[in-house]
Coordinates of C-alpha atoms in Angstrom, one line a residue:
Chain A
M1 CA 11.5 -19.0 6.0
A2 CA 9.6 -19.8 9.2
V3 CA 12.4 -22.1 10.3
V4 CA 14.9 -19.4 9.9
V5 CA 12.8 -17.0 11.9
D6 CA 12.3 -19.5 14.6
K7 CA 16.0 -20.1 15.0
Q8 CA 16.4 -16.4 15.5
T9 CA 13.9 -16.1 18.3
P10 CA 15.7 -14.5 21.1
Q11 CA 16.3 -16.4 24.2
G12 CA 16.7 -14.8 27.6
F13 CA 17.3 -11.1 28.1
D14 CA 16.2 -8.9 25.2
E15 CA 16.7 -5.2 25.7
D16 CA 14.7 -4.4 22.6
S17 CA 11.6 -6.2 24.0
I18 CA 11.9 -4.1 27.1
L19 CA 12.1 -0.9 25.2
I20 CA 9.1 -2.0 23.0
D21 CA 7.1 -2.8 26.1
R22 CA 7.9 0.6 27.5
Y23 CA 6.7 2.3 24.4
L24 CA 3.6 0.2 24.2
S25 CA 2.8 1.0 27.8
G26 CA 2.9 4.7 26.9
D27 CA 6.5 5.6 27.6
H28 CA 7.6 7.4 24.5
G29 CA 11.2 7.3 25.7
G30 CA 11.2 3.6 25.0
F31 CA 10.9 4.3 21.3
E32 CA 13.5 7.1 21.4
D33 CA 16.0 4.7 22.9
L34 CA 15.3 2.2 20.1
Y35 CA 15.7 5.0 17.6
A36 CA 19.0 6.1 19.1
K37 CA 20.3 2.5 19.3
Y38 CA 19.6 1.6 15.7
Y39 CA 19.9 5.0 13.9
D40 CA 23.4 4.3 12.6
K41 CA 22.6 0.9 11.4
V42 CA 19.5 2.0 9.6
F43 CA 21.2 5.0 8.2
G44 CA 24.0 2.8 7.0
I45 CA 21.6 0.5 5.2
A46 CA 19.7 3.4 3.6
R47 CA 23.0 5.2 2.8
G48 CA 24.4 2.1 1.0
I49 CA 21.2 1.6 -1.0
L50 CA 20.5 5.2 -1.8
L51 CA 24.1 6.4 -2.1
D52 CA 23.2 9.8 -0.9
N53 CA 23.4 11.2 2.6
D54 CA 20.4 13.5 2.4
E55 CA 18.2 11.0 0.9
A56 CA 19.3 8.4 3.4
A57 CA 18.6 10.7 6.3
D58 CA 15.2 11.4 4.9
A59 CA 14.6 7.7 4.4
V60 CA 15.6 6.9 7.9
Q61 CA 12.9 9.3 9.2
E62 CA 10.4 7.6 7.0
I63 CA 11.5 4.2 8.2
F64 CA 11.3 5.0 11.9
T65 CA 8.0 6.7 11.4
L66 CA 6.7 3.4 9.8
V67 CA 8.1 1.4 12.7
Y68 CA 6.7 3.9 15.2
R69 CA 3.2 3.5 13.8
N70 CA 3.3 -0.2 13.3
L71 CA 5.2 -1.3 16.3
V72 CA 1.9 -2.6 17.9
R73 CA 1.7 -5.1 15.1
F74 CA 5.2 -6.5 15.7
D75 CA 4.6 -10.1 16.6
R76 CA 8.0 -10.7 18.1
R77 CA 8.6 -14.0 16.2
S78 CA 11.8 -12.5 15.1
R79 CA 14.2 -10.0 16.6
F80 CA 13.2 -6.4 16.5
S81 CA 16.4 -5.6 14.7
T82 CA 15.6 -8.1 11.9
W83 CA 12.1 -6.6 11.5
L84 CA 13.6 -3.1 11.5
F85 CA 16.2 -4.0 8.9
R86 CA 13.6 -5.6 6.7
V87 CA 11.6 -2.4 6.8
A88 CA 14.7 -0.4 6.2
V89 CA 15.8 -2.5 3.2
N90 CA 12.3 -2.5 1.6
R91 CA 11.8 1.2 2.1
S92 CA 15.2 2.1 0.9
I93 CA 14.9 0.0 -2.2
Q94 CA 11.5 1.7 -2.9
E95 CA 13.1 5.1 -2.5
A96 CA 16.1 4.2 -4.6
R97 CA 13.8 3.2 -7.5
R98 CA 12.0 6.5 -7.1
Y99 CA 15.2 8.5 -7.2
K100 CA 16.7 6.4 -10.0
Y101 CA 16.8 9.3 -12.3
R102 CA 18.7 11.4 -9.8
H103 CA 21.3 8.6 -9.4
R104 CA 21.9 8.6 -13.1
Q105 CA 22.5 12.3 -13.0
V106 CA 25.2 11.7 -10.3
E107 CA 26.9 9.1 -12.5
L108 CA 27.0 11.5 -15.4
T109 CA 28.4 14.1 -13.2
E110 CA 31.2 11.8 -12.1
A111 CA 31.9 10.6 -15.6
S112 CA 32.3 14.1 -16.8
G113 CA 35.0 14.8 -14.2
Q114 CA 33.1 17.5 -12.5
T115 CA 33.3 17.9 -8.7
A116 CA 31.4 15.2 -7.1
P117 CA 28.8 16.1 -4.4
E118 CA 30.3 16.3 -0.9
T119 CA 28.5 13.1 0.2
I120 CA 30.2 11.1 -2.5
E121 CA 33.7 12.2 -1.7
A122 CA 33.9 10.2 1.5
I123 CA 33.6 6.9 -0.4
D124 CA 36.1 5.3 -2.8
P125 CA 34.9 6.6 -6.2
K126 CA 35.3 3.2 -7.8
I127 CA 33.2 1.5 -5.2
E128 CA 30.7 4.3 -5.3
S129 CA 30.4 4.2 -9.0
S130 CA 30.2 0.4 -9.1
L131 CA 27.5 0.4 -6.5
A132 CA 25.5 3.1 -8.3
K133 CA 25.3 0.9 -11.4
L134 CA 23.9 -2.0 -9.5
N135 CA 20.2 -2.3 -9.0
P136 CA 18.9 -1.4 -5.5
A137 CA 18.2 -5.0 -4.5
D138 CA 21.8 -6.0 -5.3
R139 CA 23.1 -3.0 -3.5
A140 CA 21.1 -3.9 -0.4
L141 CA 22.7 -7.4 -0.4
I142 CA 26.2 -5.9 -0.7
V143 CA 25.5 -3.4 2.0
L144 CA 24.0 -5.8 4.4
F145 CA 26.8 -8.3 4.0
Y146 CA 29.9 -6.1 3.6
W147 CA 29.0 -2.9 5.4
E148 CA 26.6 -4.0 8.1
E149 CA 28.2 -7.4 8.4
L150 CA 25.0 -9.2 8.9
S151 CA 25.0 -13.0 8.8
L152 CA 23.4 -14.8 6.0
Q153 CA 20.6 -15.8 8.3
D154 CA 20.0 -12.1 9.3
I155 CA 20.2 -11.1 5.6
A156 CA 17.7 -13.8 4.7
A157 CA 15.3 -12.6 7.4
S158 CA 15.7 -9.0 6.3
L159 CA 15.0 -9.9 2.7
G160 CA 12.2 -12.3 3.5
C161 CA 13.8 -15.3 2.0
N162 CA 15.5 -18.5 3.1
V163 CA 19.3 -18.7 3.8
N164 CA 20.0 -20.6 0.6
A165 CA 18.2 -18.0 -1.5
A166 CA 20.0 -15.2 0.3
K167 CA 23.3 -17.0 -0.4
T168 CA 22.6 -17.4 -4.1
R169 CA 21.4 -13.8 -4.4
L170 CA 24.4 -12.5 -2.6
Y171 CA 26.7 -14.6 -4.8
R172 CA 25.1 -13.1 -8.0
A173 CA 25.1 -9.6 -6.6
R174 CA 28.8 -9.9 -5.8
E175 CA 29.6 -11.2 -9.3
R176 CA 27.7 -8.3 -10.8
F177 CA 29.5 -5.9 -8.6
R178 CA 32.9 -7.5 -9.4
I179 CA 32.4 -7.0 -13.1
L180 CA 31.4 -3.4 -12.6
Y181 CA 34.2 -2.8 -10.2
E182 CA 36.8 -4.3 -12.6
E183 CA 35.4 -2.2 -15.4
E184 CA 36.2 0.9 -13.3
Q185 CA 39.9 0.0 -13.1
Chain B
M1 CA 37.7 -14.8 -16.8
K2 CA 35.1 -16.2 -14.4
S3 CA 34.0 -18.9 -16.9
K4 CA 37.5 -20.4 -16.7
I5 CA 37.3 -20.9 -13.0
P6 CA 35.4 -24.0 -11.7
Q7 CA 32.5 -23.0 -9.6
E8 CA 33.8 -24.8 -6.5
I9 CA 37.1 -23.0 -6.7
D10 CA 35.3 -19.8 -7.4
K11 CA 33.3 -20.1 -4.2
L12 CA 36.3 -21.1 -2.2
M13 CA 38.2 -18.1 -3.6
W14 CA 35.4 -15.8 -2.4
S15 CA 35.5 -17.4 1.0
V16 CA 39.2 -17.0 1.3
A17 CA 39.1 -13.4 0.1
E18 CA 36.3 -12.5 2.5
E19 CA 37.9 -14.2 5.5
G20 CA 41.3 -12.7 4.8
S21 CA 43.1 -15.2 6.9
P22 CA 46.8 -15.4 6.0
N23 CA 46.9 -19.1 6.5
A24 CA 43.9 -19.6 4.2
L25 CA 45.4 -17.4 1.6
T26 CA 48.7 -19.3 1.7
E27 CA 47.0 -22.6 1.4
F28 CA 44.9 -21.5 -1.5
E29 CA 47.8 -20.1 -3.4
Q30 CA 49.8 -23.3 -2.8
R31 CA 46.9 -25.4 -4.0
Y32 CA 45.7 -23.3 -6.9
P33 CA 48.7 -21.2 -8.0
E34 CA 47.1 -20.6 -11.4
H35 CA 44.4 -18.5 -9.5
K36 CA 46.8 -16.6 -7.4
F37 CA 46.3 -13.4 -9.3
E38 CA 42.6 -13.6 -9.4
L39 CA 42.5 -14.2 -5.6
A40 CA 44.6 -11.1 -5.1
R41 CA 42.2 -9.0 -7.2
R42 CA 39.2 -10.3 -5.2
L43 CA 41.0 -9.7 -1.9
T44 CA 41.6 -6.1 -3.0
M45 CA 38.0 -5.6 -4.0
V46 CA 36.7 -7.0 -0.7
R47 CA 39.0 -4.8 1.3
E48 CA 38.1 -1.7 -0.6
L49 CA 34.5 -2.5 -0.4
R50 CA 34.7 -2.9 3.4
G51 CA 36.9 0.1 3.6
A52 CA 34.4 2.2 1.8
K53 CA 32.0 1.6 4.7
K54 CA 34.6 2.8 7.2
G55 CA 35.3 5.9 5.2
K56 CA 31.7 6.6 4.7
S57 CA 30.8 6.2 8.4
E58 CA 33.0 9.1 9.2
V59 CA 30.6 11.5 7.5
V60 CA 27.5 10.2 9.3
V61 CA 26.1 12.9 11.5
R62 CA 24.5 12.4 14.8
A63 CA 21.0 11.0 14.9
P64 CA 18.6 13.9 14.8
R65 CA 15.7 14.0 17.2
F66 CA 13.0 11.7 16.0
Q67 CA 9.7 13.3 15.0
P68 CA 7.1 11.0 13.5
R69 CA 6.1 12.4 10.2
A70 CA 2.4 13.2 9.8
T71 CA 2.5 12.4 6.1
A72 CA 4.7 9.4 6.2
Q73 CA 3.0 6.7 4.3
P74 CA 4.4 3.5 2.9
A75 CA 5.4 4.2 -0.7
V76 CA 2.9 2.6 -2.9
P77 CA 4.6 -0.1 -5.0
S78 CA 4.3 0.1 -8.7
W79 CA 2.4 -3.1 -9.0
L80 CA -0.1 -1.9 -6.4
R81 CA -0.4 1.4 -8.2
A82 CA -1.0 -0.4 -11.5
G83 CA -3.5 -2.7 -9.8
L84 CA -5.4 0.3 -8.4
I85 CA -5.5 2.0 -11.8
A86 CA -6.7 -1.2 -13.4
M87 CA -9.4 -1.5 -10.8
G88 CA -10.5 2.0 -11.4
V89 CA -10.7 1.4 -15.1
V90 CA -12.7 -1.8 -14.6
S91 CA -15.0 0.0 -12.1
L92 CA -15.6 2.8 -14.5
G93 CA -16.4 0.4 -17.3
A94 CA -18.8 -1.5 -15.0
F95 CA -20.4 1.7 -13.9
A96 CA -20.9 2.8 -17.6
F97 CA -22.3 -0.6 -18.4
V98 CA -24.8 -0.4 -15.5
I99 CA -25.9 3.1 -16.4
T100 CA -26.3 2.0 -20.1
S101 CA -28.3 -1.1 -19.0
M102 CA -30.5 1.0 -16.7
S103 CA -31.3 3.5 -19.4
A104 CA -32.1 0.7 -21.8
T105 CA -34.5 -0.8 -19.3
V106 CA -36.2 2.5 -18.5
N107 CA -36.6 3.5 -22.1
P108 CA -36.9 0.4 -24.1
P109 CA -36.7 0.9 -27.8
A110 CA -40.0 1.1 -29.5
P111 CA -40.9 -2.3 -31.0
A112 CA -40.4 -2.5 -34.6
P113 CA -43.8 -2.5 -36.3
V114 CA -44.7 -5.9 -37.8
I115 CA -45.2 -5.3 -41.4
Q116 CA -47.3 -7.7 -43.3
T117 CA -46.8 -7.6 -47.0
G118 CA -49.2 -8.5 -49.6
E119 CA -48.4 -12.2 -49.4
P120 CA -49.6 -13.7 -46.2
K121 CA -47.1 -15.6 -44.2
G122 CA -48.6 -19.0 -43.6
P123 CA -47.1 -21.0 -40.8
E124 CA -46.6 -24.1 -42.9
V125 CA -46.6 -25.3 -46.4
V126 CA -49.3 -23.7 -48.3
Y127 CA -49.4 -25.5 -51.6
M128 CA -49.5 -29.2 -51.0
P129 CA -50.1 -31.4 -54.0
P130 CA -53.1 -33.6 -53.4
K131 CA -52.4 -37.1 -52.4
Q132 CA -55.0 -38.9 -54.3
I133 CA -55.2 -37.0 -57.5
P134 CA -52.3 -34.9 -58.5
A135 CA -53.3 -31.4 -59.0
K136 CA -51.8 -29.3 -61.8
P137 CA -51.6 -25.7 -61.0
V138 CA -52.9 -23.7 -63.9
D139 CA -50.3 -21.0 -63.6
Q140 CA -47.2 -20.8 -61.5
T141 CA -48.0 -17.8 -59.6
P142 CA -44.9 -15.9 -58.9
P143 CA -44.4 -14.6 -55.4
V144 CA -46.3 -11.5 -54.8
Q145 CA -44.0 -8.6 -54.9
P146 CA -44.0 -6.7 -51.6
K147 CA -46.0 -3.6 -51.8
T148 CA -44.3 -0.3 -51.6
E149 CA -46.7 0.8 -48.9
P150 CA -46.5 -1.4 -45.8
V151 CA -49.7 -2.9 -44.6
E152 CA -50.4 -2.9 -41.0
A153 CA -50.5 -6.3 -39.3
K154 CA -53.8 -8.0 -39.9
D155 CA -55.2 -11.4 -39.6
A156 CA -54.0 -13.4 -42.5
L157 CA -57.5 -14.7 -42.9
L158 CA -58.5 -11.2 -44.0
L159 CA -55.6 -10.5 -46.3
P160 CA -56.2 -10.8 -50.0
T161 CA -54.4 -13.7 -51.7
D162 CA -54.4 -15.7 -54.9
I163 CA -55.4 -19.3 -55.0
A164 CA -55.7 -21.0 -58.3
V165 CA -55.9 -24.7 -58.9
E166 CA -56.7 -26.5 -62.1
I167 CA -58.2 -29.5 -60.5
A168 CA -58.0 -30.8 -56.9
P169 CA -60.3 -32.3 -54.3
L170 CA -62.4 -29.9 -52.4
Q171 CA -61.0 -30.8 -49.1
T172 CA -57.5 -30.2 -50.4
V173 CA -58.4 -26.8 -51.7
L174 CA -60.0 -26.0 -48.3
R175 CA -56.8 -26.9 -46.6
M176 CA -54.9 -24.7 -49.0
V177 CA -57.2 -21.8 -48.2
A178 CA -56.9 -22.4 -44.5
A179 CA -53.2 -22.4 -44.7
A180 CA -53.3 -19.2 -46.6
G181 CA -55.3 -17.8 -43.8
A182 CA -52.8 -19.1 -41.2
R183 CA -55.4 -21.5 -39.8
R184 CA -55.6 -25.1 -39.0
I185 CA -58.6 -26.8 -40.5
T186 CA -60.9 -29.5 -39.3
I187 CA -63.4 -30.9 -41.8
L188 CA -66.3 -32.7 -40.2
E189 CA -67.7 -35.8 -41.7
G190 CA -70.3 -35.5 -44.3
L191 CA -68.6 -33.1 -46.6
G192 CA -68.1 -34.3 -50.0
N193 CA -64.7 -34.2 -51.7
P194 CA -65.3 -33.7 -55.4
D195 CA -62.6 -32.5 -57.7
I196 CA -62.9 -28.8 -58.3
R197 CA -61.3 -26.0 -60.1
V198 CA -60.7 -22.7 -58.4
D199 CA -59.3 -19.4 -59.5
F200 CA -59.4 -16.7 -56.8
R201 CA -57.5 -13.5 -57.3
K202 CA -57.0 -10.9 -54.6
K203 CA -59.4 -12.4 -52.3
A204 CA -59.2 -13.0 -48.6
P205 CA -59.2 -16.6 -47.4
V206 CA -62.3 -15.9 -45.5
E207 CA -64.1 -14.8 -48.6
I208 CA -62.9 -17.8 -50.5
L209 CA -64.2 -20.1 -47.8
Q210 CA -67.6 -18.3 -47.8
E211 CA -67.9 -18.7 -51.6
L212 CA -66.8 -22.3 -51.5
G213 CA -69.3 -22.9 -48.6
K214 CA -72.1 -21.5 -50.8
D215 CA -71.1 -23.7 -53.7
Y216 CA -70.4 -26.9 -51.8
A217 CA -72.8 -26.6 -48.9
F218 CA -70.7 -26.2 -45.8
T219 CA -70.3 -23.5 -43.2
P220 CA -66.8 -22.4 -42.0
Y221 CA -66.5 -21.6 -38.3
D222 CA -63.6 -19.7 -36.9
Q223 CA -62.8 -21.3 -33.5
G224 CA -60.9 -18.3 -32.3
D225 CA -57.9 -20.5 -31.4
G226 CA -56.3 -20.5 -34.8
S227 CA -58.4 -23.2 -36.3
I228 CA -61.4 -23.4 -38.6
V229 CA -64.0 -26.1 -38.5
I230 CA -65.8 -26.9 -41.8
V231 CA -69.3 -28.0 -41.0
P232 CA -71.3 -29.6 -43.9
A233 CA -74.7 -28.1 -44.4
R234 CA -77.5 -30.0 -42.6
D235 CA -81.0 -29.6 -41.7
E236 CA -81.7 -26.5 -39.6
K237 CA -83.2 -28.6 -36.9
E238 CA -80.1 -30.5 -36.3
P239 CA -77.9 -29.3 -33.4
K240 CA -74.8 -27.3 -34.3
P241 CA -71.4 -28.9 -33.7
E242 CA -69.5 -28.2 -30.5
T243 CA -66.3 -26.3 -30.6
A244 CA -63.1 -28.1 -30.9
S245 CA -61.7 -26.8 -27.7
G246 CA -65.0 -26.7 -25.9
T247 CA -64.0 -23.5 -24.2
K248 CA -64.6 -20.9 -26.7
P249 CA -67.7 -20.4 -28.7
S250 CA -67.2 -20.8 -32.4
T251 CA -68.0 -18.0 -34.7
K252 CA -69.5 -18.4 -38.1
I253 CA -67.5 -16.8 -40.7
Q254 CA -69.5 -14.2 -42.5

């Protein structure tokens, strides 16, 4: 774990560090720039795990509020983005577990052939349905790897595990997804 | 289906499907033609999975202005919530225990009254057969039935008892009486040791000793430390014996 993080220590110019320094020196604009820069990424992670636009938007605000309050504790041993994604993944998984009941309701709605919510229509129903049946941690792996296209090292750092563990977990999550996906066909 | 595919080929197939390189696809199909169909399925799945992201990204709205939430707190994990609940229960139990202990200390339960029944509780064996001449108890006195009305705790020396011996040495009888009175006994030199017969009913050991003293010329002294000294009768002019402990004055039993 520590080795992975050390390898990711940024070398040379780091825009995020400059923005963080600006914020820590009292310039609130520094954080707003970080927010604008990473909003889409964080929203994508939250969206993939929560499978709901409204919940994802809400979670993103929670995530950035956590980062806003704890940025002074960021030790910069890893990239800011890695730390941010880790917060995003953990928070989104927590929220997904909290809203598990609601997700089941969505599945039932889809299965009954009724009109799906607007936010679901934008995604392939088979993919959406298969993802919804996965547990949030597996969804996080799929989303980080296939949607956010993070490397295995970045995924490992975001999940707080080593690369081999991340690789194994991704392999298993993908297998579970494949089974669910093929059942949908 | 998966179980039929060796793990190495399975991983390679995933790599090829995710990479999507035409050359890699061709090579794999040439090398493992039996898995050609499976590779195509996985390729489709990976493309659709990635395509779902692109389709989804079109509905993402612009980032709203960030406003830190006043109430935003990290969601409490379930394990932490369970731990807090457990700590609360344990604390409540400990608090109840402390309160109970304090109340027990402040108001200790009244000590149970020591009830002495008719039969005195001697510390040791009461009826010892004489070593020299075996004594034959005249009657096997059954244990005295406890009285219906409890008697308050008193000195065993003052409680009535039964001592009946057909024949036994005097000093043996004295030891029996002392034991019945819960006393150790010391018999000074000079006291005779004739065989005697006694039959005392409902008499306190102290009375028995006094009567025996009159009959066999000795004086019992209560030392006040749980022991009795038997002093043989002597001339009035002779000095009285010292106490056994030397610290407390002996008291003549009257």
